[in-house]
Amino acid sequence: MAVTGPDFVSLQVRDLERSAAFYEEYLGLKRSDAGPPHAVVFDTKPIAFAVRDLVPGVDLDAIAQPGQGMALWLHATDVQDIHDALAAAGTTIVSVPVDGPFGRTFTFADPDGYQVTLHDRG
């Protein structure tokens, strides 16, 4: 018996449609046909990514920073363009774009405060 690696990542969000629209509009993610009614699953590869309604007992307003202690990195092909669109829309940019071992990289806070890093080198 062995774990072979992650195969699904989801974020609990305050407003499912608002969060899904954010990831569609600014990151270009496409909704998958799969998924339960309490979640929006995106057609991402190699690992599925989703946003979902809050689980009973979870209060994101009581947390200083949702997801603190965990790093969520997503690969993108147009990191600088995504950064520019997010910044123009008033999205919090946690770290500005830099070039490093993972290519062009920056971190933003999504509508619920999760910090997400985008990079363009696989």
Coordinates of C-alpha atoms in Angstrom, one line a residue:
M1 CA 0.0 0.0 0.0
A2 CA 1.4 3.4 -1.0
V3 CA 0.2 6.9 -1.6
T4 CA 1.1 7.9 -5.1
G5 CA 0.6 11.7 -4.8
P6 CA -2.1 14.4 -4.7
D7 CA -4.9 14.0 -7.2
F8 CA -7.5 16.6 -6.0
V9 CA -7.3 20.1 -4.4
S10 CA -10.2 22.2 -3.3
L11 CA -10.7 25.4 -1.5
Q12 CA -13.7 26.1 0.8
V13 CA -15.1 29.5 -0.1
R14 CA -17.7 31.9 1.2
D15 CA -19.5 32.5 -2.1
L16 CA -19.2 29.6 -4.6
E17 CA -20.3 31.5 -7.7
R18 CA -18.2 34.5 -6.9
S19 CA -15.0 32.4 -6.4
A20 CA -15.7 30.3 -9.5
A21 CA -16.2 33.4 -11.6
F22 CA -12.9 34.8 -10.2
Y23 CA -10.9 31.7 -11.2
E24 CA -12.6 31.6 -14.6
E25 CA -12.2 35.3 -15.4
Y26 CA -8.7 36.0 -14.2
L27 CA -7.0 32.6 -14.5
G28 CA -8.9 31.3 -17.5
L29 CA -10.0 28.1 -15.8
K30 CA -12.8 26.1 -17.4
R31 CA -15.5 24.3 -15.5
S32 CA -15.6 20.6 -15.7
D33 CA -18.8 18.7 -16.3
A34 CA -17.9 16.6 -13.2
G35 CA -18.6 17.7 -9.7
P36 CA -21.2 17.7 -7.0
P37 CA -23.7 20.6 -6.6
H38 CA -21.8 22.1 -3.7
A39 CA -18.6 22.6 -5.7
V40 CA -17.2 23.9 -9.0
V41 CA -14.6 21.6 -10.4
F42 CA -12.3 23.0 -13.0
D43 CA -10.8 21.0 -15.9
T44 CA -7.2 21.3 -14.8
K45 CA -4.3 18.8 -15.4
P46 CA -2.6 16.8 -14.0
I47 CA -4.5 17.5 -10.7
A48 CA -8.2 18.5 -10.4
F49 CA -8.8 21.9 -8.7
A50 CA -12.1 23.0 -7.3
V51 CA -13.8 25.6 -5.1
R52 CA -16.5 24.4 -2.8
D53 CA -19.1 25.6 -0.3
L54 CA -17.9 25.8 3.3
V55 CA -18.1 22.6 5.3
P56 CA -20.3 23.0 8.4
G57 CA -18.2 24.4 11.3
V58 CA -15.8 26.2 9.1
D59 CA -15.8 30.0 9.5
L60 CA -13.4 31.7 7.2
D61 CA -14.2 35.1 8.8
A62 CA -12.7 33.7 12.1
I63 CA -9.4 32.9 10.3
A64 CA -6.7 35.6 9.8
Q65 CA -5.5 34.0 6.5
P66 CA -7.3 30.9 5.1
G67 CA -4.8 28.2 4.1
Q68 CA -2.0 29.6 6.2
G69 CA 0.9 27.2 6.3
M70 CA 0.0 25.5 3.0
A71 CA 1.4 26.6 -0.4
L72 CA -0.8 26.4 -3.5
W73 CA 1.0 26.8 -6.7
L74 CA -0.6 26.7 -10.1
H75 CA 1.2 26.5 -13.5
A76 CA 0.2 29.2 -16.1
T77 CA 1.5 30.1 -19.5
D78 CA 0.9 33.9 -19.2
V79 CA 1.9 34.8 -15.7
Q80 CA 2.7 38.4 -16.3
D81 CA -0.6 39.0 -18.2
I82 CA -2.5 37.4 -15.3
H83 CA -0.7 39.5 -12.8
D84 CA -1.4 42.7 -14.7
A85 CA -5.1 41.9 -15.0
L86 CA -5.4 41.0 -11.3
A87 CA -3.5 44.1 -10.2
A88 CA -5.7 46.3 -12.5
A89 CA -8.8 44.7 -10.9
G90 CA -7.6 45.6 -7.4
T91 CA -6.7 42.1 -6.4
T92 CA -4.2 41.9 -3.5
I93 CA -0.8 41.0 -4.9
V94 CA 1.2 39.3 -2.1
S95 CA 4.5 39.2 -4.0
V96 CA 5.3 40.9 -7.3
P97 CA 6.5 38.9 -10.3
V98 CA 10.1 37.7 -10.2
D99 CA 12.1 35.4 -12.4
G100 CA 13.5 32.4 -10.6
P101 CA 13.9 28.6 -10.8
F102 CA 10.2 28.1 -11.5
G103 CA 10.1 30.8 -14.1
R104 CA 8.1 34.0 -13.8
T105 CA 6.4 33.7 -10.4
F106 CA 4.0 35.8 -8.3
T107 CA 1.5 35.4 -5.5
F108 CA -2.0 36.9 -5.1
A109 CA -4.8 36.6 -2.6
D110 CA -8.1 35.2 -4.0
P111 CA -11.5 36.6 -2.9
D112 CA -11.4 34.5 0.3
G113 CA -7.8 35.4 1.2
Y114 CA -6.1 32.2 0.0
Q115 CA -2.7 33.0 -1.2
V116 CA -2.1 31.4 -4.6
T117 CA 1.3 31.4 -6.5
L118 CA 1.4 31.3 -10.2
H119 CA 4.5 30.2 -12.2
D120 CA 5.3 29.5 -15.8
R121 CA 8.1 26.9 -15.8
G122 CA 7.0 23.3 -15.1

